[in-house]
PDB file of C-alpha atoms in Angstrom:
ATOM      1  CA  UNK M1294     138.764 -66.203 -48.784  1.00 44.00           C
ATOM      2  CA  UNK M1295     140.352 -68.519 -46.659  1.00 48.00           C
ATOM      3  CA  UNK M1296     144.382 -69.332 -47.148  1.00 47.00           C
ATOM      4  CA  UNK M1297     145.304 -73.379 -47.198  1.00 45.00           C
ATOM      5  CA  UNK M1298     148.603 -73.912 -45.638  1.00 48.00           C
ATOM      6  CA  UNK M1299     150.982 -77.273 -45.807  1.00 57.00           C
ATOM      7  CA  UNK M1300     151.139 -77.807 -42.536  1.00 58.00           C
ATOM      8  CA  UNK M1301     149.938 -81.260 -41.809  1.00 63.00           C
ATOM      9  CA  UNK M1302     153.019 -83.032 -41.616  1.00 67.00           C
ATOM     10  CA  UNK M1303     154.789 -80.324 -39.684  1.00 75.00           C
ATOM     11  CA  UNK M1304     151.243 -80.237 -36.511  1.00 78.00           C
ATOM     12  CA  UNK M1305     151.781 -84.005 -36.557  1.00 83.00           C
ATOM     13  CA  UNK M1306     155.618 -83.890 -36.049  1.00 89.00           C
ATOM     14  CA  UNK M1307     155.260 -81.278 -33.310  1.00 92.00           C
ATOM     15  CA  UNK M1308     152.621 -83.262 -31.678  1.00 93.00           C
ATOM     16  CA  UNK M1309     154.830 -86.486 -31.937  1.00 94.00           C
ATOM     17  CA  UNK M1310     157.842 -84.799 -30.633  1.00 96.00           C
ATOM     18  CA  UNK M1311     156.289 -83.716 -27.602  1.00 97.00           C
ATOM     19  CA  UNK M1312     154.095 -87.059 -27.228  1.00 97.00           C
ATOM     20  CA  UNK M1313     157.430 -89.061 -27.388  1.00 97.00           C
ATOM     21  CA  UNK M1314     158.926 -86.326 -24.159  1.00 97.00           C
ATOM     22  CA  UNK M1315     155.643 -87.223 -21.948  1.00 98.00           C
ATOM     23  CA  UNK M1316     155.390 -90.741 -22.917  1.00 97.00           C
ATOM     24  CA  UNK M1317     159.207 -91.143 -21.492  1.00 97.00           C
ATOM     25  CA  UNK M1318     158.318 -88.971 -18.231  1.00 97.00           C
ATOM     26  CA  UNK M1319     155.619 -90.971 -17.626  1.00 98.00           C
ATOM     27  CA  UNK M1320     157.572 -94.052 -17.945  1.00 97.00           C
ATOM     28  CA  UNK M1321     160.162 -92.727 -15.595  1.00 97.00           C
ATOM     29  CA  UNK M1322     157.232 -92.100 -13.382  1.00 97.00           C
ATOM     30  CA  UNK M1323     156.259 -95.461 -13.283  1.00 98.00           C
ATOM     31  CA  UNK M1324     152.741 -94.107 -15.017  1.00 98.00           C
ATOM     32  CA  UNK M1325     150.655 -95.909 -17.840  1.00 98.00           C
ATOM     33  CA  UNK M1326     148.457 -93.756 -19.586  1.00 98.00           C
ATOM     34  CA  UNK M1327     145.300 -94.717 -21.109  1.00 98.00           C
ATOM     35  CA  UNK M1328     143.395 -92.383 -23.705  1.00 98.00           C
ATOM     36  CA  UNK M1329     139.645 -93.036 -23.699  1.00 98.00           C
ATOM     37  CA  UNK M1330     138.204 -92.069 -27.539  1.00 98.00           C
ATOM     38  CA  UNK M1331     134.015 -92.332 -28.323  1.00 98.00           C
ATOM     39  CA  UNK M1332     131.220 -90.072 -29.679  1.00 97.00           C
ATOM     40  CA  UNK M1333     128.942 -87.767 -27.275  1.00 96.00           C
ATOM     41  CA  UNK M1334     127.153 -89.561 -25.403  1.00 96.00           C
ATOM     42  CA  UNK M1335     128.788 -93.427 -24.913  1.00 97.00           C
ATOM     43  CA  UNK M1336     128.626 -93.728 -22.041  1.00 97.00           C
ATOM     44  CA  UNK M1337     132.568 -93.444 -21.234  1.00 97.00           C
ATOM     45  CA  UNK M1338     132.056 -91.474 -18.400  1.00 98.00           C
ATOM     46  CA  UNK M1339     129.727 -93.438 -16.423  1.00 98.00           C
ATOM     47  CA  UNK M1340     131.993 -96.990 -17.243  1.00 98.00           C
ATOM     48  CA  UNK M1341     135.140 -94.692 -16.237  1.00 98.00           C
ATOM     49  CA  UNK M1342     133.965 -93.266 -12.993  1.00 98.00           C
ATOM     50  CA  UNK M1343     132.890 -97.010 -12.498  1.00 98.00           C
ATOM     51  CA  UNK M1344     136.955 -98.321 -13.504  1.00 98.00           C
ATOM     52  CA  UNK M1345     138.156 -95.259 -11.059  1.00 98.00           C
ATOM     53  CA  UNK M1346     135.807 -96.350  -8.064  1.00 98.00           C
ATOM     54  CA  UNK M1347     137.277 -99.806  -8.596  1.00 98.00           C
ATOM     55  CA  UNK M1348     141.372 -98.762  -8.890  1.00 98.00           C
ATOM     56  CA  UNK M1349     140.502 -97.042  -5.956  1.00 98.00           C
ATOM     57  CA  UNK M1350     139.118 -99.973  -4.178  1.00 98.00           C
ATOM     58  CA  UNK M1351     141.637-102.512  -4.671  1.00 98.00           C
ATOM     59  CA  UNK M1352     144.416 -99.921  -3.688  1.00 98.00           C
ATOM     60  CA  UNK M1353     145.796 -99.291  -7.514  1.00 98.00           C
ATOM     61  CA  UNK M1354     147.370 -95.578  -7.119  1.00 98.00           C
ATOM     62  CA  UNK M1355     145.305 -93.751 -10.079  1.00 98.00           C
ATOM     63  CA  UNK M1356     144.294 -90.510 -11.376  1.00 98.00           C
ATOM     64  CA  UNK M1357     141.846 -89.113 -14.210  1.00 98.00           C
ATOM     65  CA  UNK M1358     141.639 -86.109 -16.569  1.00 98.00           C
ATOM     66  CA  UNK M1359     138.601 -85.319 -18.140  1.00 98.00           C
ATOM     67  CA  UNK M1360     138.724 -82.842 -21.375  1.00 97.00           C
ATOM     68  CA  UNK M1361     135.428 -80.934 -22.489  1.00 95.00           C
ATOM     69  CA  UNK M1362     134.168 -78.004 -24.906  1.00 93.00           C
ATOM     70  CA  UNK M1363     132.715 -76.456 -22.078  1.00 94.00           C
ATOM     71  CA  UNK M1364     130.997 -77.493 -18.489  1.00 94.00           C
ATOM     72  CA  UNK M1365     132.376 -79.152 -15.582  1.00 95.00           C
ATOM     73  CA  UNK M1366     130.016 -81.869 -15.208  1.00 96.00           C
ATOM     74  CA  UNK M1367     132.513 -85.038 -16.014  1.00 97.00           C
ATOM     75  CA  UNK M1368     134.877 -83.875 -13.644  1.00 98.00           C
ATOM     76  CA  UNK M1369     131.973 -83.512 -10.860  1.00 98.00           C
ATOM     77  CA  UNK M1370     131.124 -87.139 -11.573  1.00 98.00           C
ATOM     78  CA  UNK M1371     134.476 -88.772 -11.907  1.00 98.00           C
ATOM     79  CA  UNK M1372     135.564 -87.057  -8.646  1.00 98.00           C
ATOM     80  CA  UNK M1373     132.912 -89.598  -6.908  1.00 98.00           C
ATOM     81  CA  UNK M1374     135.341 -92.146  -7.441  1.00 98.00           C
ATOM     82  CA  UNK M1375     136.991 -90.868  -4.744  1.00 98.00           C
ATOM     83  CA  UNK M1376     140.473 -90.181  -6.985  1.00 98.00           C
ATOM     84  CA  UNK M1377     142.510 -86.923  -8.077  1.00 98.00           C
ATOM     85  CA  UNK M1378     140.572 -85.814 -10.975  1.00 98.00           C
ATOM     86  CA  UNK M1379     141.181 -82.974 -13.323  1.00 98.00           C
ATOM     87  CA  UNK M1380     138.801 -81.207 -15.717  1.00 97.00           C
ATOM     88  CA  UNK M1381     140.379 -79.862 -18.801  1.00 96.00           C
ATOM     89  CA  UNK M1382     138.430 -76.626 -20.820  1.00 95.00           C
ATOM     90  CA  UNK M1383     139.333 -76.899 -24.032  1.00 91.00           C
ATOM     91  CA  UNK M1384     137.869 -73.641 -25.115  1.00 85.00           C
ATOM     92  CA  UNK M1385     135.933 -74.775 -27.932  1.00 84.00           C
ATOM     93  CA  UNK M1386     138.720 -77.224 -29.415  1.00 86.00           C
ATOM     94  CA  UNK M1387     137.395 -80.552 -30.345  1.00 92.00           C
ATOM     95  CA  UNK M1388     140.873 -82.880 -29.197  1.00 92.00           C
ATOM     96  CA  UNK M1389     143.814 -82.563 -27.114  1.00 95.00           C
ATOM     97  CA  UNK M1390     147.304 -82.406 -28.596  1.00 95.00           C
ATOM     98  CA  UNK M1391     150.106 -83.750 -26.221  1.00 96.00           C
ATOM     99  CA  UNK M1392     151.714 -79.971 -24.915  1.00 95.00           C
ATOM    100  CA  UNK M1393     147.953 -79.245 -23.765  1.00 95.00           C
ATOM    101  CA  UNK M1394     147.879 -82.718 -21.633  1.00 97.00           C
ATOM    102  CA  UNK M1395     151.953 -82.351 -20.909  1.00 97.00           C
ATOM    103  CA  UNK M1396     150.876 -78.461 -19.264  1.00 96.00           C
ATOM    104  CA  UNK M1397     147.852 -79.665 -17.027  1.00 97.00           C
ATOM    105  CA  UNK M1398     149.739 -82.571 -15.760  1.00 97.00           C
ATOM    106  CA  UNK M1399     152.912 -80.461 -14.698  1.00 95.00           C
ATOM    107  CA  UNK M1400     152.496 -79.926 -11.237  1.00 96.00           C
ATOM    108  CA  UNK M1401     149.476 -81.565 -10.561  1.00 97.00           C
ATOM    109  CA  UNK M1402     149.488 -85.238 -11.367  1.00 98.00           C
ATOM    110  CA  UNK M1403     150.213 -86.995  -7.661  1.00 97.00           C
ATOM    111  CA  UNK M1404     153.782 -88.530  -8.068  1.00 96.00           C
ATOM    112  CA  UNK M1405     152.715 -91.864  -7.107  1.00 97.00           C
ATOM    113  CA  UNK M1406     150.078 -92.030  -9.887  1.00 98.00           C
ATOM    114  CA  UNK M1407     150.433 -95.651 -12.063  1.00 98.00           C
ATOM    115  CA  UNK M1408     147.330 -95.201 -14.196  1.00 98.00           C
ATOM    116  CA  UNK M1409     146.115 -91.753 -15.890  1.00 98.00           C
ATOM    117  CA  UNK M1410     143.019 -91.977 -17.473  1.00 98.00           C
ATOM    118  CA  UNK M1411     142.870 -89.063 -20.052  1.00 98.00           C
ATOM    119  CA  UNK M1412     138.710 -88.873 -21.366  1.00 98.00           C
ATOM    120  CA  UNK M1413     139.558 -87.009 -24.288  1.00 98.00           C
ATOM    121  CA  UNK M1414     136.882 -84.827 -25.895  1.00 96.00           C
ATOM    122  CA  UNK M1415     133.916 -86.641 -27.418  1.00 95.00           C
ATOM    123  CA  UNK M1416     134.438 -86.905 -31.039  1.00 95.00           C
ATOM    124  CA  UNK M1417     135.726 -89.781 -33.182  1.00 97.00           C
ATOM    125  CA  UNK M1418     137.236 -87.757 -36.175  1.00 95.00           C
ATOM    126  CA  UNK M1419     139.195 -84.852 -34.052  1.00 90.00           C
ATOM    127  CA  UNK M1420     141.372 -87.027 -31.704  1.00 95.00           C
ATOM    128  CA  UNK M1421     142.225 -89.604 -33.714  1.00 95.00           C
ATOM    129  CA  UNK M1422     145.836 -87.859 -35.382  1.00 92.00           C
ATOM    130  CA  UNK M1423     147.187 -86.905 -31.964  1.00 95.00           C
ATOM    131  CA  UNK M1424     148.985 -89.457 -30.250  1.00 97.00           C
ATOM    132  CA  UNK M1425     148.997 -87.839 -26.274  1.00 97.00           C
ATOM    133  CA  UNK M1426     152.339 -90.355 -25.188  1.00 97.00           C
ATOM    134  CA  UNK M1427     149.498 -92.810 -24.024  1.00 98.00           C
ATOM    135  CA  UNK M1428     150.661 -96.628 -23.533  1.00 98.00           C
ATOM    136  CA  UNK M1429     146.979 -97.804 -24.311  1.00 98.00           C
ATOM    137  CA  UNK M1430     144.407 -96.047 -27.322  1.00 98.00           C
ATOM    138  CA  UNK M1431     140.749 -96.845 -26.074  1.00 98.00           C
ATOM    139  CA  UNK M1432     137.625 -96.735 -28.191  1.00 98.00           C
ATOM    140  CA  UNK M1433     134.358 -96.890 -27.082  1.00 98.00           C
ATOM    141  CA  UNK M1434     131.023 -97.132 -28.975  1.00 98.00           C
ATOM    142  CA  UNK M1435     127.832 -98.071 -27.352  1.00 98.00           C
ATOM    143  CA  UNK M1436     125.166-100.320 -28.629  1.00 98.00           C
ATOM    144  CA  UNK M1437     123.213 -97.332 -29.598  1.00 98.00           C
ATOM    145  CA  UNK M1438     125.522 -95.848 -32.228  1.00 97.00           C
ATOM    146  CA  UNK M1439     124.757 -98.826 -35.066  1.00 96.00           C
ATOM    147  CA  UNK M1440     127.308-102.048 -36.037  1.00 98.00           C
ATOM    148  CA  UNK M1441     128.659 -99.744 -38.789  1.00 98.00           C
ATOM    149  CA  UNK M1442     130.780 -97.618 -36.289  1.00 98.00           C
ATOM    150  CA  UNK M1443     134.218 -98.780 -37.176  1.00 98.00           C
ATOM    151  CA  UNK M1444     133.634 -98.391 -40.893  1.00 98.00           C
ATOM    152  CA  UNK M1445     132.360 -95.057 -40.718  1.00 98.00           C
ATOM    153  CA  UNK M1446     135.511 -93.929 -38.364  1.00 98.00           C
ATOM    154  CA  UNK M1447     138.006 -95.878 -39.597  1.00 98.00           C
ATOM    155  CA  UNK M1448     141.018 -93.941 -38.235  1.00 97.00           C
ATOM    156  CA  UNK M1449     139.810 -94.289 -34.383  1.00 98.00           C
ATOM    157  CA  UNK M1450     139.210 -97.781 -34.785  1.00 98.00           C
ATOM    158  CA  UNK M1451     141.716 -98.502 -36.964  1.00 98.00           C
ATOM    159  CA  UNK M1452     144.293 -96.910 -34.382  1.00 98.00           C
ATOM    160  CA  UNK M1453     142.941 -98.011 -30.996  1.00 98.00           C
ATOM    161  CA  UNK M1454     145.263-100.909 -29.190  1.00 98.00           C
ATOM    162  CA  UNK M1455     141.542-101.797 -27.250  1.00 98.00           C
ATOM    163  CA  UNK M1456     138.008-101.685 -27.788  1.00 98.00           C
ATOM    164  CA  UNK M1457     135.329-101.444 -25.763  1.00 98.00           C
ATOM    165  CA  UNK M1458     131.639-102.106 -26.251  1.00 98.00           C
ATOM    166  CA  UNK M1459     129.135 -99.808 -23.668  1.00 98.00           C
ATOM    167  CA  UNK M1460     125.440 -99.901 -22.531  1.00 98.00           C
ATOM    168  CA  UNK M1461     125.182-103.811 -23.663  1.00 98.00           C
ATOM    169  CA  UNK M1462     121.885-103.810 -21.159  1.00 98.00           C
ATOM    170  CA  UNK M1463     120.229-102.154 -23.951  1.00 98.00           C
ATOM    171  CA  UNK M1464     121.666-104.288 -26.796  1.00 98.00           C
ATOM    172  CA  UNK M1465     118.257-106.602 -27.098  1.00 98.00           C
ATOM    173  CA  UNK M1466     116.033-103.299 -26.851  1.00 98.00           C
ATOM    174  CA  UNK M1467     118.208-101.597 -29.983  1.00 98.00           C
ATOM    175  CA  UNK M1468     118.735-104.594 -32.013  1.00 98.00           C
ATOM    176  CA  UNK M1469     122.153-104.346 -31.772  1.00 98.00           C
ATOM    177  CA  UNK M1470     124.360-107.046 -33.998  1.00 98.00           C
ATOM    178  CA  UNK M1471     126.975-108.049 -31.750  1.00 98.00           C
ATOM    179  CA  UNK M1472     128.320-110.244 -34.678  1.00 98.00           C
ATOM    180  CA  UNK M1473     128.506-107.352 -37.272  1.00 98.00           C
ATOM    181  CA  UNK M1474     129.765-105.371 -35.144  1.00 98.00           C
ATOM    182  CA  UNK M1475     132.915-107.686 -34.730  1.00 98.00           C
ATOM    183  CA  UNK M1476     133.406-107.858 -38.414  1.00 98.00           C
ATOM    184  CA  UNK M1477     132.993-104.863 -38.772  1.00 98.00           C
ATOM    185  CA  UNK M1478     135.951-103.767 -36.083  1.00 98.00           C
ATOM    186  CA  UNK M1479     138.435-106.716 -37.374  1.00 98.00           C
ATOM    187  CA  UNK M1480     137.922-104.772 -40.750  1.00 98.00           C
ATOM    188  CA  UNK M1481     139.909-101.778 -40.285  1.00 98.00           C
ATOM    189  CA  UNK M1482     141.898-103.318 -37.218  1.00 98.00           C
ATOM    190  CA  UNK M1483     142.665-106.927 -37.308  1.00 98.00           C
ATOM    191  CA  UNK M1484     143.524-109.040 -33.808  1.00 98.00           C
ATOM    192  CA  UNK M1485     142.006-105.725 -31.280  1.00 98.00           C
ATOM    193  CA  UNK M1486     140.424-107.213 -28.309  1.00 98.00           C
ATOM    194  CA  UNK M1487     137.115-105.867 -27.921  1.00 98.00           C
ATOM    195  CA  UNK M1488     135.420-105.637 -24.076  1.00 98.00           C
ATOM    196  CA  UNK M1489     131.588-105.622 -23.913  1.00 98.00           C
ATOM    197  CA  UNK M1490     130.345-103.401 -20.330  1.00 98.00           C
ATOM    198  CA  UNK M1491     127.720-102.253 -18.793  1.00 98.00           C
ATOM    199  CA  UNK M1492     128.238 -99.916 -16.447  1.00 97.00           C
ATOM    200  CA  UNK M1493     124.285 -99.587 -15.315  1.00 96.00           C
ATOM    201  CA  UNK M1494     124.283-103.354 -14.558  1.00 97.00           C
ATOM    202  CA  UNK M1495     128.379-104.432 -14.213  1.00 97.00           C
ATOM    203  CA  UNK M1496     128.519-106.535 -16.757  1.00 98.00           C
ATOM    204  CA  UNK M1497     132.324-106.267 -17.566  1.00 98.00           C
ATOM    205  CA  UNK M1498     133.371-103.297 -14.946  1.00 98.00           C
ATOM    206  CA  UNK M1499     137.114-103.422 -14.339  1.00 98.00           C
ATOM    207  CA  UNK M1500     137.924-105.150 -17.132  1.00 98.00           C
ATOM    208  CA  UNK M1501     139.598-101.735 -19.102  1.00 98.00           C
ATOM    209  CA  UNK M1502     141.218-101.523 -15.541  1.00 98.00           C
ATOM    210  CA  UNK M1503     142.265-104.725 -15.395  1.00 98.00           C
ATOM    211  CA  UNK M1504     143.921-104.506 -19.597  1.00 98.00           C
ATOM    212  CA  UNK M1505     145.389-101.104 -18.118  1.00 98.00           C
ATOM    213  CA  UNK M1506     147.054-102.853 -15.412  1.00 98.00           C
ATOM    214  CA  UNK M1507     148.554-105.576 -17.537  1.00 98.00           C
ATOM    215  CA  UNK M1508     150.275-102.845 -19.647  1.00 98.00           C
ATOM    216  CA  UNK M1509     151.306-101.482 -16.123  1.00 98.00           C
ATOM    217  CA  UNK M1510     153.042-104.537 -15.764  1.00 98.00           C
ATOM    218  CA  UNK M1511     155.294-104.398 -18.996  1.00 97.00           C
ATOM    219  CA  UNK M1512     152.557-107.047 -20.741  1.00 97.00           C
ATOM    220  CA  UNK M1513     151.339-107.507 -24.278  1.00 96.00           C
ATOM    221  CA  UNK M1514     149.622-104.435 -25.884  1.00 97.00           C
ATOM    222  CA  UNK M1515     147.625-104.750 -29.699  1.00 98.00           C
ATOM    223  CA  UNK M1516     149.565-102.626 -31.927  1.00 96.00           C
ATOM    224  CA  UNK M1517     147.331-101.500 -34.935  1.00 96.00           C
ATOM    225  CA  UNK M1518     148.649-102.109 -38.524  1.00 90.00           C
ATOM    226  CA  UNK M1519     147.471 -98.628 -39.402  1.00 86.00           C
ATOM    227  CA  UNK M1520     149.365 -95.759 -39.632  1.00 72.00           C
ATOM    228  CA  UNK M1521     148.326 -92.403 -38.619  1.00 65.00           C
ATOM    229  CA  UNK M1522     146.503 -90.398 -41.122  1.00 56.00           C
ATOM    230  CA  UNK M1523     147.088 -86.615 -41.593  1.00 46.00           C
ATOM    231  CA  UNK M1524     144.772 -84.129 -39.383  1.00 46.00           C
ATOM    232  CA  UNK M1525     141.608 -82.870 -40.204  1.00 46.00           C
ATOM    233  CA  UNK M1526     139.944 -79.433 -40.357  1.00 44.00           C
ATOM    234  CA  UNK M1527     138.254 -77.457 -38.122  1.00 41.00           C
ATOM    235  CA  UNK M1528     134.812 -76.144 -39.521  1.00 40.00           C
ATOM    236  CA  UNK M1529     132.486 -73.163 -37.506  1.00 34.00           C
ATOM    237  CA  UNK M1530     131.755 -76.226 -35.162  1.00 38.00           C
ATOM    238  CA  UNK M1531     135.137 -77.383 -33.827  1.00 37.00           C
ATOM    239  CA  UNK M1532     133.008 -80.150 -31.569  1.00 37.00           C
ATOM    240  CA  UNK M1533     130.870 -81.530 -35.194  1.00 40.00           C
ATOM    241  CA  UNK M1534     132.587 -84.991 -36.465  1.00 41.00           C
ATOM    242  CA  UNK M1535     134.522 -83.756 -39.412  1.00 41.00           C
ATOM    243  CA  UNK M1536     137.423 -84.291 -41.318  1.00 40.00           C
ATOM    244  CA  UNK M1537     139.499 -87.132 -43.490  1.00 39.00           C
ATOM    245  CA  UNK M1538     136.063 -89.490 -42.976  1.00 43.00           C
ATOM    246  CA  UNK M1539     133.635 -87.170 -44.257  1.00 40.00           C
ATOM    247  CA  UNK M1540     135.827 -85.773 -46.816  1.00 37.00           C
ATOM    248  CA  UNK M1541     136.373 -82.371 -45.321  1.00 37.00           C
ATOM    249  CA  UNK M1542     140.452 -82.553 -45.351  1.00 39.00           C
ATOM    250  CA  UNK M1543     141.749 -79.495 -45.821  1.00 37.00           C
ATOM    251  CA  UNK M1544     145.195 -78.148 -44.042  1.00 38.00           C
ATOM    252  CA  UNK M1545     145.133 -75.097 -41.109  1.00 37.00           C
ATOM    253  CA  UNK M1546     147.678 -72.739 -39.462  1.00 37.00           C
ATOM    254  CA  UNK M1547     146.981 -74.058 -36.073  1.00 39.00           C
ATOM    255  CA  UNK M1548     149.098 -71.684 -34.236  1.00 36.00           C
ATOM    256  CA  UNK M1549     145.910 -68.938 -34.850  1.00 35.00           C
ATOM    257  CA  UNK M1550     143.201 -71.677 -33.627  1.00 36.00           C
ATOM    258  CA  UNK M1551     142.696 -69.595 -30.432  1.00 35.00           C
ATOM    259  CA  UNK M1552     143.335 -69.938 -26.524  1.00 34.00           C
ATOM    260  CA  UNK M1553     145.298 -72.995 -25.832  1.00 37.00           C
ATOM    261  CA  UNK M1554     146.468 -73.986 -29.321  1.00 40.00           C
ATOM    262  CA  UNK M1555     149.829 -73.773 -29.119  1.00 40.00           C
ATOM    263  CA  UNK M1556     152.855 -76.039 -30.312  1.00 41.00           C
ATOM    264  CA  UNK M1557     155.456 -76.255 -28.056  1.00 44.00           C
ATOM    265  CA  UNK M1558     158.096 -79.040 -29.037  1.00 51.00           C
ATOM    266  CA  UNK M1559     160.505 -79.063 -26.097  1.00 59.00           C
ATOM    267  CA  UNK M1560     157.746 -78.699 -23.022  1.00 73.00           C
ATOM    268  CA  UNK M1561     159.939 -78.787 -19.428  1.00 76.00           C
ATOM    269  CA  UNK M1562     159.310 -82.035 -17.236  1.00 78.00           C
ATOM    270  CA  UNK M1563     156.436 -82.474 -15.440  1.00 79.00           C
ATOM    271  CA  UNK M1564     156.940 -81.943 -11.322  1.00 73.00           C
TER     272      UNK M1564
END
């Protein structure tokens, strides 16, 4: 028999606190973050390695972490680009929580880094409750996934300050519904600018590089109306989409969620 504790508020809090502490280092750093959100399989990794190769190319000091179940492969690909990149084993956990990203930056990220891109673990449920003291929330869907997206994970779209539309050179093959798909996106998140790319043929590379930079710059960035719900469950799957959307809510001890899962609230600046 499994014991539900209150805890919800309390994870979020602790996350929040320690979010706040990195989003001010990072500041003092000069650093905008950017958290990349999207299902398995998106595409975000080809379109990022493609937004790295271009920072790189027009002199823009940047770095990228890459956070997986398992496998190296995304870090292998990123590190192409030609820029510090850092692959993140989550050991099964399906999201990063801010003292996870504040420990593998601390002593690694190059000092004169002015965009991180953090490719958090594919999932659209599992991330969505942890702010990681980014400037800029990033969701991707491709044109794959179906128009219906945002209304099925309302919570990452409803949160993201940017969204951004992959593998449009297949868009005519899948029957995709641009139009619904908008309609569907200003539903739970009114006023987000949404990017349509294609990495395999450029259409729209260095355009998230480009909204990064502006935020790098002190301009503009979409703030959501929604608040941030309450975290989800973990089932026997931690990597299966779960939680508040498909009405599996229920509340965890996350201090016992195994290697890596620990709350720290005061982490010590990053060197």
């Amino acid at each position: 028999m499994c014991r539900v504790v209150e805890l919800k508020q309390s994870v979020l809090a602790r996350n929040d606190a320690c979010a706040l502490v990195l989003r001010e280092e990072l500041t003092a750093r000069g650093t905008v973050a950017v958290n990349l959100l999207s299902s398995p399989g998106s595409g975000k990794t080809e379109l990022l390695e493609r937004e790295l190769t271009a920072a790189r190319e027009r002199g823009v000091p940047v770095a990228a972490l890459t956070a997986d179940l398992a496998t190296e492969h995304d870090a292998v690909r990123l590190a192409r680009s030609g820029v510090p990149v850092k692959q993140v084993l989550t050991d099964g956990l399906c999201h990063l929580e801010a003292h996870m990203l504040h420990g593998h930056l601390d002593g690694w990220l190059p000092e004169d880094t002015r965009l991180l891109f953090v490719e958090n673990v594919g999932n659209l449920v599992c991330p969505a409750g942890y702010d990681l003291g980014e400037t800029l929330r990033v969701v991707l869907a491709s044109v794959t996934e179906g128009e219906d997206k945002p209304l099925k994970y309302p919570t990452a779209f409803g949160l993201a300050n940017l969204v951004v539309v992959t593998k449009t050179d297949l868009a005519a093959a899948v029957g995709f519904d641009e139009a619904a798909f908008r309609a569907n996106v200003v539903r739970v998140n009114p006023g987000v600018e949404i990017l349509l790319t294609s990495a395999r043929d450029g259409r729209g590379v260095g355009a998230l590089l480009d909204r990064a930079l502006d935020a790098l710059a002190g301009g503009p960035v979409h703030r959501p109306v929604m608040a941030r719900q309450a975290p989800h469950s973990h089932g026997p799957e931690h990597g299966q989409d779960h939680g508040p959307e498909n009405g599996h809510e229920h509340d965890h001890e996350h201090g016992d969620a195994g290697p890596g899962h620990r709350h720290h609230e005061h982490p010590a600046p990053l060197r």
